[in-house]
mmCIF file of C-alpha atoms and ligand atoms in Angstrom:
data_model
loop_
_atom_site.group_PDB
_atom_site.id
_atom_site.type_symbol
_atom_site.label_atom_id
_atom_site.label_comp_id
_atom_site.label_asym_id
_atom_site.label_seq_id
_atom_site.Cartn_x
_atom_site.Cartn_y
_atom_site.Cartn_z
ATOM 1 C CA MET N 75 -15.779 20.713 -11.500
ATOM 2 C CA ILE N 76 -17.306 17.115 -10.479
ATOM 3 C CA ILE N 77 -17.542 16.142 -6.976
ATOM 4 C CA VAL N 78 -17.581 12.211 -5.924
ATOM 5 C CA PRO N 79 -18.127 12.117 -2.083
ATOM 6 C CA GLU N 80 -16.749 9.196 0.446
ATOM 7 C CA LYS N 81 -20.253 7.319 0.259
ATOM 8 C CA GLU N 82 -20.483 6.724 -3.554
ATOM 9 C CA ILE N 83 -16.870 5.267 -3.496
ATOM 10 C CA ALA N 84 -17.683 1.499 -2.563
ATOM 11 C CA ALA N 85 -20.353 1.277 -5.624
ATOM 12 C CA LEU N 86 -18.016 2.795 -8.137
ATOM 13 C CA LEU N 87 -14.429 1.191 -7.721
ATOM 14 C CA GLY N 88 -13.803 -2.263 -6.928
ATOM 15 C CA ARG N 89 -10.503 -4.195 -6.315
ATOM 16 C CA ALA N 90 -10.468 -5.152 -9.792
ATOM 17 C CA GLU N 91 -10.468 -1.508 -11.040
ATOM 18 C CA ALA N 92 -7.902 -0.284 -8.216
ATOM 19 C CA PHE N 93 -5.416 -2.895 -9.390
ATOM 20 C CA GLU N 94 -5.326 -2.010 -13.015
ATOM 21 C CA ALA N 95 -4.948 1.659 -12.417
ATOM 22 C CA VAL N 96 -2.012 0.635 -9.506
ATOM 23 C CA GLU N 97 -0.360 -1.394 -11.976
ATOM 24 C CA SER N 98 -0.632 0.782 -14.895
ATOM 25 C CA VAL N 99 0.582 3.857 -13.094
ATOM 26 C CA PHE N 100 3.580 1.910 -11.240
ATOM 27 C CA ALA N 101 4.691 1.200 -15.049
ATOM 28 C CA ALA N 102 4.461 4.847 -16.148
ATOM 29 C CA MET N 103 6.470 5.866 -13.383
ATOM 30 C CA SER N 104 9.034 3.190 -14.295
ATOM 31 C CA SER N 105 8.964 4.503 -17.989
ATOM 32 C CA GLY N 106 9.315 8.313 -16.620
ATOM 33 C CA VAL N 107 6.026 9.546 -18.170
ATOM 34 C CA ALA N 108 4.453 9.658 -14.310
ATOM 35 C CA TYR N 109 6.339 11.158 -11.915
ATOM 36 C CA ASN N 110 5.670 12.033 -7.833
ATOM 37 C CA PHE N 111 6.320 15.543 -6.597
ATOM 38 C CA PRO N 112 8.090 15.597 -3.166
ATOM 39 C CA VAL N 113 5.855 14.850 -0.405
ATOM 40 C CA ILE N 114 4.905 17.363 2.248
ATOM 41 C CA ARG N 115 4.004 15.776 5.602
ATOM 42 C CA GLU N 116 3.714 18.289 8.838
ATOM 43 C CA ALA N 117 2.650 18.121 12.401
ATOM 44 C CA ILE N 118 0.274 21.138 12.509
ATOM 45 C CA GLY N 119 0.343 21.669 16.437
ATOM 46 C CA HIS N 120 -3.193 21.262 16.624
ATOM 47 C CA ALA N 121 -5.453 18.414 17.501
ATOM 48 C CA ASP N 122 -2.221 16.292 17.195
ATOM 49 C CA ALA N 123 -2.887 15.990 13.585
ATOM 50 C CA LEU N 124 -0.082 15.173 11.032
ATOM 51 C CA TYR N 125 -1.182 16.591 7.417
ATOM 52 C CA GLY N 126 0.313 16.987 4.012
ATOM 53 C CA PHE N 127 0.084 16.569 0.556
ATOM 54 C CA LYS N 128 0.918 13.690 -2.144
ATOM 55 C CA SER N 129 0.798 14.892 -6.022
ATOM 56 C CA GLY N 130 2.104 14.291 -9.115
ATOM 57 C CA PHE N 131 1.668 14.285 -12.642
ATOM 58 C CA ASP N 132 0.985 10.866 -15.339
ATOM 59 C CA ARG N 133 1.848 12.665 -18.550
ATOM 60 C CA SER N 134 0.556 9.573 -20.407
ATOM 61 C CA SER N 135 -3.201 9.483 -18.592
ATOM 62 C CA LEU N 136 -2.865 13.071 -18.022
ATOM 63 C CA ALA N 137 -3.967 12.474 -14.096
ATOM 64 C CA LEU N 138 -2.546 15.741 -12.419
ATOM 65 C CA GLY N 139 -3.507 16.626 -8.795
ATOM 66 C CA LEU N 140 -2.768 16.052 -5.074
ATOM 67 C CA LYS N 141 -4.136 13.841 -1.881
ATOM 68 C CA SER N 142 -4.368 15.885 0.944
ATOM 69 C CA GLY N 143 -4.959 14.642 4.500
ATOM 70 C CA GLY N 144 -3.169 12.797 7.090
ATOM 71 C CA TYR N 145 -3.818 11.303 10.626
ATOM 72 C CA TRP N 146 -6.228 12.948 13.348
ATOM 73 C CA PRO N 147 -5.663 10.522 16.526
ATOM 74 C CA GLY N 148 -8.712 11.744 18.172
ATOM 75 C CA ASN N 149 -11.252 11.451 15.268
ATOM 76 C CA ALA N 150 -12.331 8.122 16.354
ATOM 77 C CA ASP N 151 -13.888 9.356 19.739
ATOM 78 C CA LYS N 152 -15.863 11.818 17.124
ATOM 79 C CA GLY N 153 -17.157 8.703 15.251
ATOM 80 C CA LEU N 154 -14.735 9.682 12.179
ATOM 81 C CA THR N 155 -11.981 7.706 10.958
ATOM 82 C CA ASN N 156 -8.586 8.915 12.291
ATOM 83 C CA HIS N 157 -6.926 8.705 8.482
ATOM 84 C CA GLN N 158 -8.394 11.693 6.469
ATOM 85 C CA SER N 159 -7.922 12.138 2.964
ATOM 86 C CA THR N 160 -9.420 14.069 -0.083
ATOM 87 C CA VAL N 161 -8.112 13.678 -3.839
ATOM 88 C CA PHE N 162 -8.307 16.956 -5.904
ATOM 89 C CA LEU N 163 -7.389 16.659 -9.571
ATOM 90 C CA PHE N 164 -6.989 19.358 -12.008
ATOM 91 C CA ASP N 165 -7.135 19.565 -15.962
ATOM 92 C CA ALA N 166 -3.430 18.973 -17.340
ATOM 93 C CA ASP N 167 -4.495 21.284 -20.340
ATOM 94 C CA THR N 168 -5.716 24.429 -18.526
ATOM 95 C CA GLY N 169 -5.016 23.688 -14.976
ATOM 96 C CA LYS N 170 -8.763 24.434 -14.108
ATOM 97 C CA ALA N 171 -10.052 22.235 -10.840
ATOM 98 C CA LYS N 172 -11.491 18.626 -12.484
ATOM 99 C CA ALA N 173 -12.726 16.778 -9.242
ATOM 100 C CA VAL N 174 -12.756 16.293 -5.701
ATOM 101 C CA VAL N 175 -13.065 13.156 -4.658
ATOM 102 C CA GLY N 176 -13.215 11.438 -1.282
ATOM 103 C CA GLY N 177 -10.055 9.748 -0.360
ATOM 104 C CA ASN N 178 -10.668 7.839 2.286
ATOM 105 C CA LEU N 179 -11.700 4.296 0.699
ATOM 106 C CA LEU N 180 -9.620 4.991 -2.243
ATOM 107 C CA THR N 181 -6.749 5.028 0.279
ATOM 108 C CA ALA N 182 -7.507 1.669 1.340
ATOM 109 C CA LEU N 183 -7.968 0.362 -1.917
ATOM 110 C CA ARG N 184 -5.114 1.599 -3.811
ATOM 111 C CA THR N 185 -2.396 0.360 -0.777
ATOM 112 C CA ALA N 186 -3.883 -3.211 -0.561
ATOM 113 C CA ALA N 187 -3.588 -3.006 -4.984
ATOM 114 C CA ALA N 188 0.048 -2.355 -4.432
ATOM 115 C CA SER N 189 0.672 -5.295 -2.363
ATOM 116 C CA ALA N 190 -1.293 -7.124 -4.281
ATOM 117 C CA VAL N 191 0.502 -6.098 -7.739
ATOM 118 C CA SER N 192 3.987 -7.075 -5.860
ATOM 119 C CA ILE N 193 2.570 -10.757 -5.258
ATOM 120 C CA LYS N 194 1.564 -10.925 -8.887
ATOM 121 C CA HIS N 195 4.854 -10.065 -9.933
ATOM 122 C CA LEU N 196 6.972 -11.332 -7.512
ATOM 123 C CA ALA N 197 5.544 -14.379 -5.484
ATOM 124 C CA ARG N 198 6.259 -17.861 -6.224
ATOM 125 C CA LYS N 199 3.370 -19.214 -8.223
ATOM 126 C CA HIS N 200 2.445 -22.024 -5.719
ATOM 127 C CA ALA N 201 2.680 -19.646 -2.699
ATOM 128 C CA LYS N 202 -0.320 -21.390 -0.357
ATOM 129 C CA VAL N 203 0.030 -19.684 2.765
ATOM 130 C CA LEU N 204 -0.359 -15.752 3.250
ATOM 131 C CA GLY N 205 1.190 -14.464 6.439
ATOM 132 C CA MET N 206 -0.222 -11.162 8.049
ATOM 133 C CA ILE N 207 1.167 -8.950 10.119
ATOM 134 C CA GLY N 208 -0.764 -6.333 11.500
ATOM 135 C CA ALA N 209 -4.838 -6.286 12.279
ATOM 136 C CA GLY N 210 -5.756 -2.749 11.968
ATOM 137 C CA HIS N 211 -8.387 -1.144 9.288
ATOM 138 C CA GLN N 212 -6.108 -1.711 6.334
ATOM 139 C CA SER N 213 -5.261 -5.419 6.954
ATOM 140 C CA ALA N 214 -8.465 -6.909 5.955
ATOM 141 C CA PHE N 215 -8.077 -4.674 2.306
ATOM 142 C CA GLN N 216 -4.711 -6.227 2.267
ATOM 143 C CA MET N 217 -6.223 -9.870 2.700
ATOM 144 C CA ARG N 218 -8.823 -9.499 0.194
ATOM 145 C CA ALA N 219 -6.673 -8.390 -2.373
ATOM 146 C CA ALA N 220 -3.733 -10.743 -1.841
ATOM 147 C CA VAL N 221 -6.013 -13.810 -2.317
ATOM 148 C CA GLU N 222 -6.834 -12.791 -5.579
ATOM 149 C CA GLN N 223 -3.155 -13.175 -7.206
ATOM 150 C CA ARG N 224 -2.404 -16.814 -5.605
ATOM 151 C CA SER N 225 -4.542 -19.911 -4.487
ATOM 152 C CA PHE N 226 -3.602 -19.386 -0.917
ATOM 153 C CA GLU N 227 -5.224 -22.545 1.383
ATOM 154 C CA LYS N 228 -4.590 -20.690 4.595
ATOM 155 C CA VAL N 229 -3.875 -17.532 6.267
ATOM 156 C CA ILE N 230 -2.283 -17.365 9.444
ATOM 157 C CA GLY N 231 -1.275 -13.928 11.501
ATOM 158 C CA TRP N 232 0.196 -12.189 14.038
ATOM 159 C CA ASN N 233 -0.311 -8.783 15.661
ATOM 160 C CA LEU N 234 1.197 -6.792 18.630
ATOM 161 C CA HIS N 235 -2.322 -6.210 19.967
ATOM 162 C CA PRO N 236 -3.939 -9.629 19.831
ATOM 163 C CA GLU N 237 -7.802 -8.521 20.565
ATOM 164 C CA MET N 238 -7.344 -6.928 17.056
ATOM 165 C CA LEU N 239 -6.801 -10.626 15.226
ATOM 166 C CA SER N 240 -10.399 -11.259 15.171
ATOM 167 C CA ARG N 241 -10.183 -8.882 12.154
ATOM 168 C CA LEU N 242 -8.193 -10.964 10.257
ATOM 169 C CA GLU N 243 -10.205 -14.394 11.521
ATOM 170 C CA GLU N 244 -13.269 -12.406 9.994
ATOM 171 C CA THR N 245 -11.704 -11.536 6.966
ATOM 172 C CA ALA N 246 -10.274 -14.861 6.121
ATOM 173 C CA ALA N 247 -13.775 -16.412 7.227
ATOM 174 C CA GLU N 248 -15.324 -14.185 4.820
ATOM 175 C CA LEU N 249 -12.723 -15.531 2.062
ATOM 176 C CA ASP N 250 -13.654 -18.933 2.872
ATOM 177 C CA LEU N 251 -10.229 -19.296 4.528
ATOM 178 C CA PRO N 252 -8.714 -20.912 7.464
ATOM 179 C CA PHE N 253 -7.142 -18.673 9.964
ATOM 180 C CA GLU N 254 -4.796 -19.417 12.625
ATOM 181 C CA ALA N 255 -2.964 -16.676 14.802
ATOM 182 C CA VAL N 256 0.708 -17.809 15.457
ATOM 183 C CA ASP N 257 4.018 -16.579 16.757
ATOM 184 C CA LEU N 258 6.560 -14.680 14.469
ATOM 185 C CA ASP N 259 8.755 -17.781 14.389
ATOM 186 C CA ARG N 260 5.856 -19.751 12.953
ATOM 187 C CA LEU N 261 4.516 -17.218 10.567
ATOM 188 C CA GLY N 262 8.076 -16.732 8.922
ATOM 189 C CA ALA N 263 8.453 -20.584 8.972
ATOM 190 C CA GLU N 264 5.249 -21.372 7.061
ATOM 191 C CA ALA N 265 4.422 -18.309 5.029
ATOM 192 C CA ASP N 266 4.956 -18.142 1.337
ATOM 193 C CA VAL N 267 3.755 -14.561 1.376
ATOM 194 C CA ILE N 268 3.991 -12.203 3.922
ATOM 195 C CA ILE N 269 2.380 -8.787 4.069
ATOM 196 C CA SER N 270 3.203 -6.426 7.435
ATOM 197 C CA ILE N 271 0.670 -3.602 7.507
ATOM 198 C CA THR N 272 1.236 -1.984 11.115
ATOM 199 C CA SER N 273 2.493 1.441 12.502
ATOM 200 C CA SER N 274 5.318 0.004 14.384
ATOM 201 C CA PHE N 275 8.817 2.108 14.903
ATOM 202 C CA ASP N 276 10.789 -1.005 15.607
ATOM 203 C CA PRO N 277 11.099 -4.454 13.837
ATOM 204 C CA ILE N 278 9.072 -6.819 14.100
ATOM 205 C CA LEU N 279 10.051 -9.658 11.954
ATOM 206 C CA LYS N 280 13.795 -10.984 11.992
ATOM 207 C CA VAL N 281 15.901 -12.289 8.935
ATOM 208 C CA SER N 282 16.441 -15.496 10.806
ATOM 209 C CA GLN N 283 12.530 -16.021 10.928
ATOM 210 C CA VAL N 284 12.060 -15.778 7.092
ATOM 211 C CA THR N 285 12.449 -19.018 4.729
ATOM 212 C CA PRO N 286 13.992 -19.062 1.377
ATOM 213 C CA GLY N 287 11.458 -18.412 -1.040
ATOM 214 C CA THR N 288 9.203 -15.907 0.900
ATOM 215 C CA HIS N 289 7.526 -12.899 -0.657
ATOM 216 C CA LEU N 290 7.310 -10.119 1.458
ATOM 217 C CA ALA N 291 5.260 -6.730 1.008
ATOM 218 C CA CYS N 292 6.179 -4.489 3.679
ATOM 219 C CA MET N 293 3.508 -1.829 3.556
ATOM 220 C CA GLY N 294 3.076 -0.168 6.747
ATOM 221 C CA THR N 295 6.251 1.802 6.811
ATOM 222 C CA ASP N 296 5.610 5.173 5.074
ATOM 223 C CA THR N 297 6.989 7.879 7.245
ATOM 224 C CA LYS N 298 10.840 8.544 8.325
ATOM 225 C CA GLY N 299 11.373 6.541 11.743
ATOM 226 C CA LYS N 300 8.723 3.717 10.925
ATOM 227 C CA GLN N 301 10.243 -0.031 10.639
ATOM 228 C CA GLU N 302 8.670 -3.507 10.292
ATOM 229 C CA VAL N 303 11.418 -5.716 9.329
ATOM 230 C CA GLU N 304 15.452 -6.112 10.385
ATOM 231 C CA ALA N 305 17.552 -3.961 8.059
ATOM 232 C CA GLU N 306 19.436 -7.424 7.673
ATOM 233 C CA LEU N 307 16.132 -8.775 6.174
ATOM 234 C CA VAL N 308 15.969 -6.281 3.620
ATOM 235 C CA ALA N 309 19.502 -6.633 2.846
ATOM 236 C CA LYS N 310 19.149 -10.384 2.175
ATOM 237 C CA ALA N 311 16.030 -9.981 -0.023
ATOM 238 C CA THR N 312 15.971 -8.453 -3.650
ATOM 239 C CA VAL N 313 14.402 -5.248 -3.229
ATOM 240 C CA PHE N 314 11.480 -3.646 -5.023
ATOM 241 C CA THR N 315 9.464 -0.525 -4.458
ATOM 242 C CA ASP N 316 7.202 1.900 -5.902
ATOM 243 C CA GLN N 317 9.395 4.725 -5.773
ATOM 244 C CA VAL N 318 13.124 4.591 -5.003
ATOM 245 C CA ALA N 319 13.578 7.852 -3.507
ATOM 246 C CA GLN N 320 10.452 7.211 -0.746
ATOM 247 C CA SER N 321 11.872 3.603 -0.343
ATOM 248 C CA SER N 322 15.487 5.167 1.015
ATOM 249 C CA THR N 323 14.250 7.668 3.138
ATOM 250 C CA ILE N 324 10.884 7.143 4.398
ATOM 251 C CA GLY N 325 10.036 3.362 3.391
ATOM 252 C CA GLU N 326 11.152 -0.064 4.741
ATOM 253 C CA CYS N 327 14.253 0.513 3.118
ATOM 254 C CA GLN N 328 15.415 3.619 5.266
ATOM 255 C CA TYR N 329 17.177 1.873 7.804
ATOM 256 C CA ALA N 330 19.213 -0.628 5.463
ATOM 257 C CA VAL N 331 20.490 2.323 3.409
ATOM 258 C CA ALA N 332 21.308 4.473 6.287
ATOM 259 C CA SER N 333 23.095 1.844 7.997
ATOM 260 C CA GLY N 334 25.237 0.875 4.569
ATOM 261 C CA LEU N 335 23.829 -2.442 4.231
ATOM 262 C CA ILE N 336 22.269 -1.356 0.672
ATOM 263 C CA SER N 337 22.563 1.204 -1.553
ATOM 264 C CA GLU N 338 19.874 2.862 -3.379
ATOM 265 C CA SER N 339 21.078 1.163 -6.455
ATOM 266 C CA ASP N 340 20.188 -2.141 -5.022
ATOM 267 C CA ILE N 341 16.237 -1.126 -4.560
ATOM 268 C CA ASN N 342 14.539 -2.012 -8.049
ATOM 269 C CA GLU N 343 11.269 -0.267 -9.253
ATOM 270 C CA ILE N 344 8.218 -2.790 -9.238
ATOM 271 C CA GLY N 345 7.133 -0.722 -12.404
ATOM 272 C CA ALA N 346 10.489 -2.341 -14.150
ATOM 273 C CA VAL N 347 9.299 -5.880 -13.504
ATOM 274 C CA ILE N 348 5.761 -4.669 -14.978
ATOM 275 C CA ASN N 349 7.326 -3.266 -18.023
ATOM 276 C CA GLY N 350 9.465 -6.445 -18.667
ATOM 277 C CA ASN N 351 12.842 -4.384 -17.781
ATOM 278 C CA HIS N 352 13.661 -6.585 -14.705
ATOM 279 C CA LYS N 353 13.339 -10.211 -14.554
ATOM 280 C CA GLY N 354 11.753 -9.902 -10.869
ATOM 281 C CA ARG N 355 12.298 -13.407 -9.191
ATOM 282 C CA THR N 356 14.796 -15.368 -10.386
ATOM 283 C CA SER N 357 14.739 -18.374 -8.541
ATOM 284 C CA VAL N 358 12.222 -20.142 -6.055
ATOM 285 C CA ASP N 359 14.782 -19.838 -2.985
ATOM 286 C CA GLU N 360 15.071 -15.775 -3.697
ATOM 287 C CA ILE N 361 13.412 -13.678 -0.847
ATOM 288 C CA THR N 362 11.673 -11.345 -2.572
ATOM 289 C CA LEU N 363 10.526 -7.958 -0.686
ATOM 290 C CA PHE N 364 8.309 -5.181 -2.011
ATOM 291 C CA ASP N 365 8.715 -1.952 -0.197
ATOM 292 C CA GLY N 366 5.190 -0.249 -0.513
ATOM 293 C CA THR N 367 5.819 3.145 0.382
ATOM 294 C CA GLY N 368 2.373 5.029 -0.639
ATOM 295 C CA VAL N 369 3.180 7.309 -3.893
ATOM 296 C CA GLY N 370 0.389 10.370 -4.760
ATOM 297 C CA LEU N 371 0.425 8.851 -8.359
ATOM 298 C CA GLN N 372 -1.608 5.761 -6.967
ATOM 299 C CA ASP N 373 -4.194 8.159 -5.491
ATOM 300 C CA LEU N 374 -4.577 10.112 -8.713
ATOM 301 C CA ALA N 375 -5.147 6.945 -10.563
ATOM 302 C CA VAL N 376 -7.729 5.497 -8.757
ATOM 303 C CA ALA N 377 -9.264 8.891 -8.117
ATOM 304 C CA SER N 378 -9.148 9.683 -12.015
ATOM 305 C CA LYS N 379 -10.779 6.080 -12.372
ATOM 306 C CA VAL N 380 -13.527 6.910 -9.956
ATOM 307 C CA VAL N 381 -14.196 9.858 -11.907
ATOM 308 C CA ASP N 382 -15.072 8.633 -15.261
ATOM 309 C CA LEU N 383 -16.879 5.415 -13.522
ATOM 310 C CA ALA N 384 -19.198 8.427 -11.558
ATOM 311 C CA VAL N 385 -19.716 10.519 -15.041
ATOM 312 C CA GLU N 386 -20.642 6.998 -16.854
ATOM 313 C CA LYS N 387 -22.958 5.957 -14.336
ATOM 314 C CA GLY N 388 -24.486 9.475 -13.840
ATOM 315 C CA ILE N 389 -24.157 10.135 -10.161
ATOM 316 C CA ALA N 390 -21.191 12.814 -10.440
ATOM 317 C CA ILE N 391 -22.091 16.028 -9.025
ATOM 318 C CA SER N 392 -21.246 18.586 -11.130
ATOM 319 C CA VAL N 393 -20.610 22.405 -9.871
ATOM 320 C CA ASP N 394 -19.608 25.517 -11.968
ATOM 321 C CA PHE N 395 -16.475 26.710 -10.228
HETATM 322 P P1 LIG Y 101 -4.627 1.090 12.386
HETATM 323 O O1 LIG Y 101 -4.536 2.135 13.103
HETATM 324 O O2 LIG Y 101 -5.934 0.536 12.040
HETATM 325 O O3 LIG Y 101 -3.809 -0.370 12.758
HETATM 326 C C1 LIG Y 101 -2.560 0.065 13.021
HETATM 327 C C2 LIG Y 101 -1.643 -1.515 12.943
HETATM 328 O O4 LIG Y 101 -0.486 -1.375 13.549
HETATM 329 C C3 LIG Y 101 -2.634 -2.299 13.911
HETATM 330 O O5 LIG Y 101 -2.504 -4.000 13.662
HETATM 331 C C4 LIG Y 101 -1.702 -2.579 15.417
HETATM 332 O O6 LIG Y 101 -1.654 -3.475 16.567
HETATM 333 C C5 LIG Y 101 -0.428 -2.044 14.965
HETATM 334 N N1 LIG Y 101 0.509 -1.370 15.462
HETATM 335 C C6 LIG Y 101 0.735 -0.156 16.278
HETATM 336 N N2 LIG Y 101 1.696 -0.014 17.019
HETATM 337 C C7 LIG Y 101 2.468 -0.675 16.858
HETATM 338 C C8 LIG Y 101 3.740 -0.961 17.227
HETATM 339 N N3 LIG Y 101 4.289 -0.025 17.813
HETATM 340 N N4 LIG Y 101 4.153 -2.329 16.743
HETATM 341 C C9 LIG Y 101 3.975 -3.031 16.128
HETATM 342 N N5 LIG Y 101 2.540 -2.983 15.437
HETATM 343 C C10 LIG Y 101 2.004 -1.664 15.859
HETATM 344 O O7 LIG Y 101 -3.688 1.365 10.823
HETATM 345 P P2 LIG Y 101 -3.863 0.921 9.692
HETATM 346 O O8 LIG Y 101 -5.016 1.948 8.780
HETATM 347 O O9 LIG Y 101 -4.040 -0.506 9.145
HETATM 348 O O10 LIG Y 101 -2.780 1.329 8.995
HETATM 349 C C11 LIG Y 101 -1.505 0.498 8.997
HETATM 350 C C12 LIG Y 101 -0.078 1.300 8.416
HETATM 351 O O11 LIG Y 101 -0.019 1.625 7.523
HETATM 352 C C13 LIG Y 101 -0.526 2.801 9.182
HETATM 353 O O12 LIG Y 101 1.140 2.816 9.762
HETATM 354 C C14 LIG Y 101 -0.246 3.607 8.093
HETATM 355 O O13 LIG Y 101 0.122 4.977 8.237
HETATM 356 C C15 LIG Y 101 0.364 2.894 7.214
HETATM 357 N N6 LIG Y 101 -0.294 2.889 5.798
HETATM 358 C C16 LIG Y 101 0.287 3.000 4.538
HETATM 359 C C17 LIG Y 101 -0.087 3.242 3.304
HETATM 360 C C18 LIG Y 101 1.199 3.047 2.138
HETATM 361 O O14 LIG Y 101 0.668 3.529 0.988
HETATM 362 N N7 LIG Y 101 2.056 2.378 2.071
HETATM 363 C C19 LIG Y 101 -0.946 3.365 3.104
HETATM 364 C C20 LIG Y 101 -1.908 3.482 3.948
HETATM 365 C C21 LIG Y 101 -1.648 3.418 5.354
#
């Protein structure tokens, strides 16, 4: 069995590899050769933690396994990341344990890759202004991946907690882009692409604030009860997602579906666009929305890539198991 510790991931997997792995697995999901198993997520009644598993199998790449982990709110005080995850891979031919891979950085990279895939396939070609809602840990990863998909000239951002906006400003500076903190009216009016990556349980962005032609990547809503944009905005947009079943139950579409504004059949798979089975954006005025709920197959895809690279570079730890 191979072990790839968390500390090795940064040197092994870059944004380009993560993007390629996530785009391929979304395509495989839409073709029906890869599928996710039902998600388990439980409040364990200890340390205020939420713990669970995301798992699946990709018959084309033979990636089989799970990501185990969750959220420990007290970790920051111990000098640890609140979100903790580990990916376990199994040999699809024998069921034997194949690899254990640190999953923290991988989660950030695969989540940023998902919104970048949506920008590649759905945003207008000449998008110039990137709008960021959210300034937490994930936001910097999101911004870095997004700017590789279009020639953005400026980043604007809003966050409920303004003291966190320095993260967006610093990341934009690292990318050589000007940054401006704005209110939500300006963000909606000026941004060509909007990424939301927050822990919000109430709609932040209203339908009235978003202009025609915008592409939204709603990335924060991954649990029942969370919400980042008004359900009316979801209903107005042409909606795409990683997985329809998650989108309508734990993703950004949950309120629009529950209130009858849209039905599951209105939600399209991003994989269908990648495979050429859905046209994606059909006009410059259309609002497109990607509901990135986060699926286990994304984790397996990037972890498999990391294992291959670790073996290739001779830094994989091998143990008899
Ligand atoms: P973080 O804790 O570092 O940052 C949280 C962000 O949400 C900050 O911008 C904070 O100001 C904002 N926020 C907190 N409470 C809010 C509220 N009530 N209303 C509006 N904004 C609020 O978290 P992070 O690591 O940046 O992750 C952000 C979110 O993305 C989390 O909710 C996480 O569960 C989700 N996430 C989704 C995926 C996916 O695949 N879709 C993957 C990883 C994380």
